Short mmCIF file of C-alpha atoms in Angstrom, two decimals:
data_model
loop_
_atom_site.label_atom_id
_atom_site.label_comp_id
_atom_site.label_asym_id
_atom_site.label_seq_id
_atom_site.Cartn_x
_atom_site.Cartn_y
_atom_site.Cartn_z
CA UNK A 1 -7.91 25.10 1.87
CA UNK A 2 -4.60 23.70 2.44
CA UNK A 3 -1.84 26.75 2.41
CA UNK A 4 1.46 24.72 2.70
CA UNK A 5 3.15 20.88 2.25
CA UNK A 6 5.90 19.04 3.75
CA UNK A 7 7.61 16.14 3.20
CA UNK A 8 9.73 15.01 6.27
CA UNK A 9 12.20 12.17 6.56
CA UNK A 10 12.20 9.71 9.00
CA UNK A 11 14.98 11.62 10.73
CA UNK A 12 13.05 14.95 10.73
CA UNK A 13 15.02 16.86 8.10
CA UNK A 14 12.37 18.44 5.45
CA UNK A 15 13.21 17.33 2.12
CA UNK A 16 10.46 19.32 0.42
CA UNK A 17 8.40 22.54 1.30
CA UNK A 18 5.68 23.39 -1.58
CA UNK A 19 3.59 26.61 -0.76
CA UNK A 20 0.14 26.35 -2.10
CA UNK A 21 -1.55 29.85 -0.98
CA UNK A 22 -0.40 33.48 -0.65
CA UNK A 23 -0.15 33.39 3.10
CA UNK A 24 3.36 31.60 3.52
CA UNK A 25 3.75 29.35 6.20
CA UNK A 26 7.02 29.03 8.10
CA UNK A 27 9.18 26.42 8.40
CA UNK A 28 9.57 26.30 11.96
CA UNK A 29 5.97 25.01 11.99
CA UNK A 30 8.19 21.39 11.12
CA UNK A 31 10.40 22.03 14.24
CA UNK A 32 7.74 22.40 16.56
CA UNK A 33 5.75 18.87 15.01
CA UNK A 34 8.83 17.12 15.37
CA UNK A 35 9.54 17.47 18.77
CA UNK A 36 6.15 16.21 19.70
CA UNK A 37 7.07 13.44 17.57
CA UNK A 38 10.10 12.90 19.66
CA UNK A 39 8.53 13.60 23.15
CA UNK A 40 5.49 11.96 22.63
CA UNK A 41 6.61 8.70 20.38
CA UNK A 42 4.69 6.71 18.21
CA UNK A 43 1.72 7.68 19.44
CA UNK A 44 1.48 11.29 18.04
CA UNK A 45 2.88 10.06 14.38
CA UNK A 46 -0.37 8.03 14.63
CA UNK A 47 -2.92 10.97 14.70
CA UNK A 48 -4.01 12.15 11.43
CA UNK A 49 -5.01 15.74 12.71
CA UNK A 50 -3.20 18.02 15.21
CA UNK A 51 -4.09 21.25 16.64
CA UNK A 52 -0.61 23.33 17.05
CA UNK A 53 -0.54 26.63 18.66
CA UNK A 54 -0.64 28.30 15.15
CA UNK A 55 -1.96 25.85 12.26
CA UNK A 56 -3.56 22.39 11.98
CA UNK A 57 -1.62 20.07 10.79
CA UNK A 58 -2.99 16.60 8.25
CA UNK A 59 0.29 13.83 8.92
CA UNK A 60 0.38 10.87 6.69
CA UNK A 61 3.26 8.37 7.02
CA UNK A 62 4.39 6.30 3.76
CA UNK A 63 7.38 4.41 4.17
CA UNK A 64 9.02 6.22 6.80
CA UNK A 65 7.92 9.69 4.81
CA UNK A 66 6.16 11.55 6.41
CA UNK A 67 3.53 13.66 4.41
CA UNK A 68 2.52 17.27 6.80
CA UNK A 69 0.18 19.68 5.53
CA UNK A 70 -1.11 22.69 7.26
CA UNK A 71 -3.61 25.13 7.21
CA UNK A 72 -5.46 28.18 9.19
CA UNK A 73 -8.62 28.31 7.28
CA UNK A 74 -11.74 26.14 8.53
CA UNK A 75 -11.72 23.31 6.21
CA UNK A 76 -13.05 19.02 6.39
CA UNK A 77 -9.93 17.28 7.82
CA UNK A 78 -10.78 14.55 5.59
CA UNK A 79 -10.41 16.26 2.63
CA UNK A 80 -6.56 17.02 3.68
CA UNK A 81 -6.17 13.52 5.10
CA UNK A 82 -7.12 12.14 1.37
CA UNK A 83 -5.26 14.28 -0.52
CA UNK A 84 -1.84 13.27 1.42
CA UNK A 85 -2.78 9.95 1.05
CA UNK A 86 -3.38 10.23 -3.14
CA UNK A 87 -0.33 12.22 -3.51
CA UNK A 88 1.59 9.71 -1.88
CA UNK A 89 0.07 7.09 -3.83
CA UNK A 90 0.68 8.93 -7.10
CA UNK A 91 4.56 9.81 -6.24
CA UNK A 92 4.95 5.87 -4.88
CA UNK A 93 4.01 4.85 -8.75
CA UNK A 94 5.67 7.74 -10.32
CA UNK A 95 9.19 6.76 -8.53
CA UNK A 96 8.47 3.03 -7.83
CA UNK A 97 8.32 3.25 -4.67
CA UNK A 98 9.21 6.11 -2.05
CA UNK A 99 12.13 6.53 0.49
CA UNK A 100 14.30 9.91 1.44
CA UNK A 101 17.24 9.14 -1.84
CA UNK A 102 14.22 8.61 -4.34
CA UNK A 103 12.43 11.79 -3.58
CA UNK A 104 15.63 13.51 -3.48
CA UNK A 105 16.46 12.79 -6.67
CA UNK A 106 13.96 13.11 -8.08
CA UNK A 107 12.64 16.64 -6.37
CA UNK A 108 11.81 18.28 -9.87
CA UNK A 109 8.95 15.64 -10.93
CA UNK A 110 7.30 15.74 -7.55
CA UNK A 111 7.55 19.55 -7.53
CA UNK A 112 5.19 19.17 -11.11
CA UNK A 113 3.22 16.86 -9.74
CA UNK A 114 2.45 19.16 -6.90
CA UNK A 115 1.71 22.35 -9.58
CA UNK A 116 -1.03 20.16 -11.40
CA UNK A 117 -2.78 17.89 -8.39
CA UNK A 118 -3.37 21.17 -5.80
CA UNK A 119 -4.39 24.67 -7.23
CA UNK A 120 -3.94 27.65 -5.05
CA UNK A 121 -4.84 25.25 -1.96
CA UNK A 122 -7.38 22.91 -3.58
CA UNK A 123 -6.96 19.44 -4.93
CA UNK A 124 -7.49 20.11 -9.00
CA UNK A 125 -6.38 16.86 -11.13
CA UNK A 126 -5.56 13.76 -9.22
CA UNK A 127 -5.80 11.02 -11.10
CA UNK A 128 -2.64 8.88 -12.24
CA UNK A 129 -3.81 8.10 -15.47
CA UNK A 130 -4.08 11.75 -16.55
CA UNK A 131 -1.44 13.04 -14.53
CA UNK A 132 0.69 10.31 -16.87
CA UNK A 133 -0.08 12.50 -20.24
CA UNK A 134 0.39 15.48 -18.55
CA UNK A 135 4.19 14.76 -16.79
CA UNK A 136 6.57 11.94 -18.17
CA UNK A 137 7.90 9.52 -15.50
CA UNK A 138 11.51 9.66 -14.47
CA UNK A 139 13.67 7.70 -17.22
CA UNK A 140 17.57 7.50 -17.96
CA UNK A 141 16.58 9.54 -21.22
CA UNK A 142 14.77 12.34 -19.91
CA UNK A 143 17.96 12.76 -17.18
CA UNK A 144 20.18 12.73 -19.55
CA UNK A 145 18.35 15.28 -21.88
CA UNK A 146 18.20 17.59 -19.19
CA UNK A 147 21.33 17.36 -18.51
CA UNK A 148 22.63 17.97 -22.33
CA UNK A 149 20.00 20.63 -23.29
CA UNK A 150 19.40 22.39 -19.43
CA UNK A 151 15.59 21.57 -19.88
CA UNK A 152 14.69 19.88 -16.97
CA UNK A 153 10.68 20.19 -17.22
CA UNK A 154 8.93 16.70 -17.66
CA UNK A 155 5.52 18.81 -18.29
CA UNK A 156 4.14 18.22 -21.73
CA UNK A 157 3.22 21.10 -24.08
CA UNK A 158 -0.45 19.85 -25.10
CA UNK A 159 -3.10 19.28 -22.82
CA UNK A 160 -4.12 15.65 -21.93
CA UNK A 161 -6.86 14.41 -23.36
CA UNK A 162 -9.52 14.69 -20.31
CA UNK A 163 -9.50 18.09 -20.54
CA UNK A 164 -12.55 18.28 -23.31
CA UNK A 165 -14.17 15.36 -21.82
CA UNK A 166 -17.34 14.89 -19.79
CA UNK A 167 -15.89 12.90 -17.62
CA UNK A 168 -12.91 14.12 -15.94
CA UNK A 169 -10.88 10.72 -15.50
CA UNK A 170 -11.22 9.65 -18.47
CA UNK A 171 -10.09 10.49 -22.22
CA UNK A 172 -12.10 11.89 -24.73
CA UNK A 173 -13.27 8.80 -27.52
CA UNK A 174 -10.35 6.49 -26.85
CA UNK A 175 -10.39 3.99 -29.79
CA UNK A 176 -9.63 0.13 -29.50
CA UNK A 177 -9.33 -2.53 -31.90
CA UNK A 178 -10.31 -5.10 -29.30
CA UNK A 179 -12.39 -3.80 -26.37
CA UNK A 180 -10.83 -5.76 -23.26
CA UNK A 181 -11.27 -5.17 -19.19
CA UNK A 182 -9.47 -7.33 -16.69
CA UNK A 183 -10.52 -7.44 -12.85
CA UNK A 184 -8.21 -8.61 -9.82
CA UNK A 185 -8.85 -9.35 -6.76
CA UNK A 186 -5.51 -8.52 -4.72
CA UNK A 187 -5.71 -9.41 -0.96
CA UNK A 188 -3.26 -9.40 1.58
CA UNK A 189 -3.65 -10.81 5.18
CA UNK A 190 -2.80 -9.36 8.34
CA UNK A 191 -2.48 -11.38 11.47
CA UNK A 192 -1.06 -11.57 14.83
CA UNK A 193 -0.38 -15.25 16.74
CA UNK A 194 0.61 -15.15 20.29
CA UNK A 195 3.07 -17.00 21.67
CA UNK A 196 0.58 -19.74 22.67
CA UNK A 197 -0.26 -19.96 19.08
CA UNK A 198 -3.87 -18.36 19.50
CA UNK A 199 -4.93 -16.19 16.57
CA UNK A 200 -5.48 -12.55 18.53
CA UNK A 201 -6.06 -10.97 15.00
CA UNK A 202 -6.70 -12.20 11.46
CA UNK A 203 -8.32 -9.37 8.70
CA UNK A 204 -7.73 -8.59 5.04
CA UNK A 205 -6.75 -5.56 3.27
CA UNK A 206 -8.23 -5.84 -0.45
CA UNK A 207 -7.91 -4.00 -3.71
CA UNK A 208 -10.47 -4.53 -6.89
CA UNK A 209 -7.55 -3.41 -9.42
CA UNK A 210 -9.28 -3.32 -12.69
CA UNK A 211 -7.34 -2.28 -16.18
CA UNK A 212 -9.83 -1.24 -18.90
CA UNK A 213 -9.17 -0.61 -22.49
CA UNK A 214 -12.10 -0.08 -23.69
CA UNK A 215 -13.47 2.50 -26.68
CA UNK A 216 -15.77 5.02 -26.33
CA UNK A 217 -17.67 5.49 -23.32
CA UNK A 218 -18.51 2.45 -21.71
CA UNK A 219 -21.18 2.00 -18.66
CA UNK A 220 -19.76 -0.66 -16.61
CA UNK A 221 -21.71 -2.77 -13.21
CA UNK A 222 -20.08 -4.71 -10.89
CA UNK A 223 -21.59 -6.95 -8.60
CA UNK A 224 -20.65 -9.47 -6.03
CA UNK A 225 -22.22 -12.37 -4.60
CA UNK A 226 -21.13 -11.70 -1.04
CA UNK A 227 -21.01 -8.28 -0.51
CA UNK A 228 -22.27 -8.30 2.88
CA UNK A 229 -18.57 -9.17 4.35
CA UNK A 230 -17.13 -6.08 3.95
CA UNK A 231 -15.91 -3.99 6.79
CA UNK A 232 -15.00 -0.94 5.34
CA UNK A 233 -14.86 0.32 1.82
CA UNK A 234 -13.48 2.91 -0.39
CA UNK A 235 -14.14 3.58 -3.56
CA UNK A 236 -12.35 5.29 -6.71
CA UNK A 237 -14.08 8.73 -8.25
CA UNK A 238 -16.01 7.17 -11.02
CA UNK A 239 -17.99 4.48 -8.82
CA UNK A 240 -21.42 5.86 -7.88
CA UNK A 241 -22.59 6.17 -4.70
CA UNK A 242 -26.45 5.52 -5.25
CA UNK A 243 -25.88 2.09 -6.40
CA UNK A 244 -24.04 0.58 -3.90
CA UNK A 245 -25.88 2.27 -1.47
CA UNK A 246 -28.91 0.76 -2.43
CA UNK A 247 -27.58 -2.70 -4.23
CA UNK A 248 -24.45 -3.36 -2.86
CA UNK A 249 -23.35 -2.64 -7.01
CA UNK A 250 -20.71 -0.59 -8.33
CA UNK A 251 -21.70 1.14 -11.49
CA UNK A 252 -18.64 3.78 -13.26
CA UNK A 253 -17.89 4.93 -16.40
CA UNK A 254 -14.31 3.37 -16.06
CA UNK A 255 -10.62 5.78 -16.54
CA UNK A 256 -8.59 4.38 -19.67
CA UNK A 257 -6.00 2.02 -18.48
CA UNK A 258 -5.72 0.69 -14.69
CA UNK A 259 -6.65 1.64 -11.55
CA UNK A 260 -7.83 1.33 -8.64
CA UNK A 261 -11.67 0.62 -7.93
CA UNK A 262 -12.02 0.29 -4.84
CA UNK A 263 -10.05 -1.24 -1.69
CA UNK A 264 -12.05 -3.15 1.25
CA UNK A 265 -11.36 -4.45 4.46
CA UNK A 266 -12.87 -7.85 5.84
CA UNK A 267 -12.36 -8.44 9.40
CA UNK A 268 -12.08 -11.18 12.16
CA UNK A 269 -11.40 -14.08 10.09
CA UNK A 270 -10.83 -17.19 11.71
CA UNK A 271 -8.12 -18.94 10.59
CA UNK A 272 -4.73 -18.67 8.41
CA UNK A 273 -3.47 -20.72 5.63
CA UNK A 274 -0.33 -21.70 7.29
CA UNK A 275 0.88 -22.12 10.48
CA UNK A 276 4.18 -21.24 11.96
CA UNK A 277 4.99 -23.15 15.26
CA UNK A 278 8.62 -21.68 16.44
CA UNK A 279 9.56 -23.02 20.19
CA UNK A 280 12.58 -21.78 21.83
CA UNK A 281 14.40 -23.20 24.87
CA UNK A 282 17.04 -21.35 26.58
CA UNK A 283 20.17 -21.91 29.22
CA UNK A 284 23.67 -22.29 29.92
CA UNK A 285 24.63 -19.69 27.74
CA UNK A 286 22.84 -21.46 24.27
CA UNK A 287 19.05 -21.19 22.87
CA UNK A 288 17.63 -24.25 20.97
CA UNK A 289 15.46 -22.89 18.52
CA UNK A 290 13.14 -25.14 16.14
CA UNK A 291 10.50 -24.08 13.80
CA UNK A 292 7.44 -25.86 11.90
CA UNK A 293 6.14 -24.59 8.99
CA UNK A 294 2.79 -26.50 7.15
CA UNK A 295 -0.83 -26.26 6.10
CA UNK A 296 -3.70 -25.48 8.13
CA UNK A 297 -6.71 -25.20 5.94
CA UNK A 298 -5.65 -25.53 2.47
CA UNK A 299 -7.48 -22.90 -0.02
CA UNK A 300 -7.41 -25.60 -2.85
CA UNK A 301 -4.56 -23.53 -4.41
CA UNK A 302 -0.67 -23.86 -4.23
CA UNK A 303 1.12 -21.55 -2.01
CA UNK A 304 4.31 -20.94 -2.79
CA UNK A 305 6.73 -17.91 -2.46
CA UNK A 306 6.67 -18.68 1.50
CA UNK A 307 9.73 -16.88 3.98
CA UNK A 308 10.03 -17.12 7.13
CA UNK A 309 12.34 -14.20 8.78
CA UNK A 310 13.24 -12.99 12.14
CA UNK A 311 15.52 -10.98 13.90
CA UNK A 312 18.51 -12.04 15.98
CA UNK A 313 18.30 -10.64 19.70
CA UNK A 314 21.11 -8.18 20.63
CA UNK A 315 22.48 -10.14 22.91
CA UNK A 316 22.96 -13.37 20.60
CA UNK A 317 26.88 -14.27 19.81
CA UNK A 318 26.59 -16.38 16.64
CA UNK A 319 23.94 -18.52 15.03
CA UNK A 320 24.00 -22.34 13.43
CA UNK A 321 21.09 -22.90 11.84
CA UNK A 322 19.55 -25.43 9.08
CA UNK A 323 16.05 -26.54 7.69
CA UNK A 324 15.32 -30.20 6.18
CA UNK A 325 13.75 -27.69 2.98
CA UNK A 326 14.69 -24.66 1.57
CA UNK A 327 17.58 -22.27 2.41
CA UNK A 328 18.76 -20.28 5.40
CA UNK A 329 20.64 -17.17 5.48
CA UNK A 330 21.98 -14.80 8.04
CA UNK A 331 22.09 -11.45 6.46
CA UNK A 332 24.58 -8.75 7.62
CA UNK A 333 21.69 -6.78 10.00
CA UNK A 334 21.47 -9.82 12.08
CA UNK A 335 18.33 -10.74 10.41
CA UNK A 336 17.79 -14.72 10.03
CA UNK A 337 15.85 -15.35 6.73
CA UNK A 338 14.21 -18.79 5.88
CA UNK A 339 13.12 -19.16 2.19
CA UNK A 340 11.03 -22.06 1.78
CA UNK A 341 9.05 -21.90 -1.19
CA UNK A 342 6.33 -24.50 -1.63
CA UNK A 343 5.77 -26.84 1.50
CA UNK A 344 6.27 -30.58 -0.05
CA UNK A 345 3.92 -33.28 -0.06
CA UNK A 346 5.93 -35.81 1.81
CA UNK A 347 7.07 -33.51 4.75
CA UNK A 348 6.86 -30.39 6.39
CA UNK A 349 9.16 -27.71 6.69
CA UNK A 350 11.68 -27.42 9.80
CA UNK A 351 14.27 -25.18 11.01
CA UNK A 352 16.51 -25.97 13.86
CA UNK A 353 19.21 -24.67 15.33
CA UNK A 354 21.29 -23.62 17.93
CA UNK A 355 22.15 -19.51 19.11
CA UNK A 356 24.83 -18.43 20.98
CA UNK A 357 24.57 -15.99 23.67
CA UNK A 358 27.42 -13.33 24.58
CA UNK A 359 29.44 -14.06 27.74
CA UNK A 360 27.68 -13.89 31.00
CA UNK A 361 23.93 -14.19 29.91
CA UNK A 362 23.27 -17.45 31.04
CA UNK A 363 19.16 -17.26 29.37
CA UNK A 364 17.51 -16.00 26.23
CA UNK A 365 15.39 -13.03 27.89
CA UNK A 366 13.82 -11.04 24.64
CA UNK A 367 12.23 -13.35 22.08
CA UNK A 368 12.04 -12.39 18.22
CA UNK A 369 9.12 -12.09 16.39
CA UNK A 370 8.93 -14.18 13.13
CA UNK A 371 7.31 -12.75 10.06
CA UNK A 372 5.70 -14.68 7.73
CA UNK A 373 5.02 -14.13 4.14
CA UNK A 374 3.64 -16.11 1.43
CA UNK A 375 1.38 -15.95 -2.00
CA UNK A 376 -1.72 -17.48 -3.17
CA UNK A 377 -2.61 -17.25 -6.39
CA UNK A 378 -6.12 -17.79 -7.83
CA UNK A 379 -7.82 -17.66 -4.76
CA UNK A 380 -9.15 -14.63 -2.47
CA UNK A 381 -9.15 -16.07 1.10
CA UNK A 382 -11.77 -13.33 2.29
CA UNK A 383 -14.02 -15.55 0.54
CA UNK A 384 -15.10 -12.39 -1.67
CA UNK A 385 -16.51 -13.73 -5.47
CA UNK A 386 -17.53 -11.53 -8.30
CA UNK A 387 -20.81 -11.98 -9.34
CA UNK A 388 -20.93 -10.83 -12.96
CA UNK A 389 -19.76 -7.32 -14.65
CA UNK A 390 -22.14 -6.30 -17.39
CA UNK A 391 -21.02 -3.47 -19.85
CA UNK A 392 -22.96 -1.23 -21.68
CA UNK A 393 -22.42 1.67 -24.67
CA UNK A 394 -19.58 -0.55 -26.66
CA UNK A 395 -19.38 -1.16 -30.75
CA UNK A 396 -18.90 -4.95 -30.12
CA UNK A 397 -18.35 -7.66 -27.37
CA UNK A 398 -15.29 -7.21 -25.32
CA UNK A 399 -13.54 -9.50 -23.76
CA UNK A 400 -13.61 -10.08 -19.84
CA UNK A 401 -11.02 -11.67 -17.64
CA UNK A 402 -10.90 -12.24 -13.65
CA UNK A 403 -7.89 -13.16 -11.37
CA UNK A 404 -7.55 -13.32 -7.47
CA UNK A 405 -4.34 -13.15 -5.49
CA UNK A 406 -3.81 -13.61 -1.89
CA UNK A 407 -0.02 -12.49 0.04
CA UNK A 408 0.92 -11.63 3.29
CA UNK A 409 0.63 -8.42 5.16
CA UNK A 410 1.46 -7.73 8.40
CA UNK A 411 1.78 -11.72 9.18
CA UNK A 412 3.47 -12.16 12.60
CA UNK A 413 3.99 -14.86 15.15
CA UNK A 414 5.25 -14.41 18.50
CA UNK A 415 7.59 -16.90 20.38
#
């Protein structure tokens, strides 16, 4: 049983305190977590469970937010660990996004999204799509209504329409003219070149997004022809286990509207799509820099949206720099931004340049790191394809649709 939340910026201050049990727990219990944080660095914000003299403490960090929970009571730390990790989820697609002003502002919502997802310590409703019936999203309307009439609850006065349902997620009899479920494969790479241009690390974070709208109460199965690649998996509420336990198949009665089904991770892949090849020569008070951009294995799609950035060394004076395609900016942070776009048939990309050093540092001594991102659509580069998805329990045929997209993660390249 959880008995108290925090939400901490990245500066330490606590923006929200929500007390979930009887037993109050102080605030000082933030005090003492963040001066670990500070003596012990980065590596105790990465530890999702920590024994303090008084409570455990669950830490999940979203965007600089940090989520703390804490508790006395004997409890499974994953449970706390997965509830942080849906209620930031649900508050990043409530407020589009999450950061220290949008949580501020809007402090009342994720106050009643607090009341309904955790009861007296225990995680009661938590999924989005009934959580949306139950609480309006943030709107200019509803602030400005609150404002004129003093009503500033977002909580509707009727229940949603799970609650006489027989399964929990998912509206009771939902009625469609045209029965229609759409599947995406979302992907995003993570990888990590050296400085030699070695791959050291090349994996894929993937999401099976699927939006249903669909009457009744459908019996859906998903399969996949290559199931054996996944690394790790995680899987929504409604898939059961038994299936894909035995199978490798997802079978769910599906929630109305989208969600997640399931996210996977596929690891040591082999090569990237592009390559980046940034050299850097340094003296006399000037660094040469030049950067390649092109294809390595081409996934039979386009690849477009493609940006090379990096940032400018402390030490560096002022920067001329141009590319033979595409446009280069300097933004105000001393960040150098390359937007390419699509890499042209006749030639490839190329960035070169000259930096500026301050006076009295004759060499370049600490080299940026240049992150890449680009976008792939209509292709999975996991190599992950959907076998078929059969549905059962509908009035008439629905209609099916598939799409894959592939971006950049964590996509770096060292010089």
């Amino acid at each position: 049983m959880l008995q108290c939340i925090f939400l901490l910026s990245d500066s330490g201050e606590v923006m929200l305190e929500k007390q979930l049990s009887g037993h109050r727990v102080d605030r000082s219990i933030c005090a003492w977590f963040w001066e670990q944080v500070i003596a012990q660095g980065d590596s105790f914000k990465l530890q999702p469970v920590i024994a303090s003299p008084t409570h455990y403490l669950f830490q999940v960090v979203r965007e600089g937010i940090t989520f703390l929970a804490c508790t006395q009571v004997d409890m499974p730390p994953l449970m706390g660990i997965e509830f942080l990790c849906r209620v930031a989820d649900v508050l990043s697609d409530y407020l589009g996004g999450l950061n220290e002003d949008v949580i501020k502002d809007n402090f009342v919502i994720v106050y009643e999204l607090l009341d309904e997802m955790i009861d007296n310590g225990f995680p009661l409703t938590t999924e989005p799509n009934i959580l949306r019936e139950m609480i309006a999203r943030p709107n200019i309307v509803s602030k400005m209504l609150s404002v004129v009439t003093g009503n500033s609850s977002n909580v509707t006065e009727t229940l949603p329409g799970a609650t006489a349902s027989c399964v929990p997620w998912r509206t009771t009899d939902p009625k469609y003219a045209n029965n229609e479920v759409y599947v995406d494969l979302v992907e995003e790479m993570d990888a990590t070149i050296n400085r030699d241009g070695v791959l050291v690390k090349c994996e894929i974070y993937g999401e099976v997004q699927v939006n249903s709208h669909l009457s009744g109460l459908p019996d859906l199965t998903l399969s996949f022809a290559n199931p054996s690649i996944f690394d790790d998996v995680r899987f929504h509420p409604c898939v059961r286990f038994r299936p894909w336990e035995s199978h490798q198949i997802l079978s769910f009665v599906p929630p109305d509207g989208q969600f997640k089904l399931m996210s996977y991770r596929v690891k040591k892949l082999k090569s990237t799509p592009i390559y980046v090849k940034p050299q850097l020569t340094s003296g006399a008070g000037t660094c040469n820099v030049s950067v390649l951009v092109g294809i390595r294995n081409d996934p039979g799609k386009i690849i477009d949206s493609i940006t090379v950035q990096f940032q400018l060394p402390a030490c560096i004076l002022s920067a001329d720099l141009t590319s033979n395609h595409g446009t280069v900016n300097i933004l105000a942070n001393k960040t150098c931004s390359w937007s390419i776009g699509r890499i042209p048939r006749d030639k490839a990309p190329s960035m070169t340049g000259t930096l500026v050093l301050e006076t009295g540092i004759e060499r370049l001594h600490v080299f940026p790191t240049f992150q890449v991102s680009f976008r792939i659509m209509g292709v999975a580069l996991s190599g992950l394809q959907i076998d078929k998805l059969d549905l059962k329990n509908l009035p008439n045929r629905p209609y099916k649709g598939f799409r894959a997209l592939t971006q950049a993660g964590e996509f770096e390249v060292r010089s």
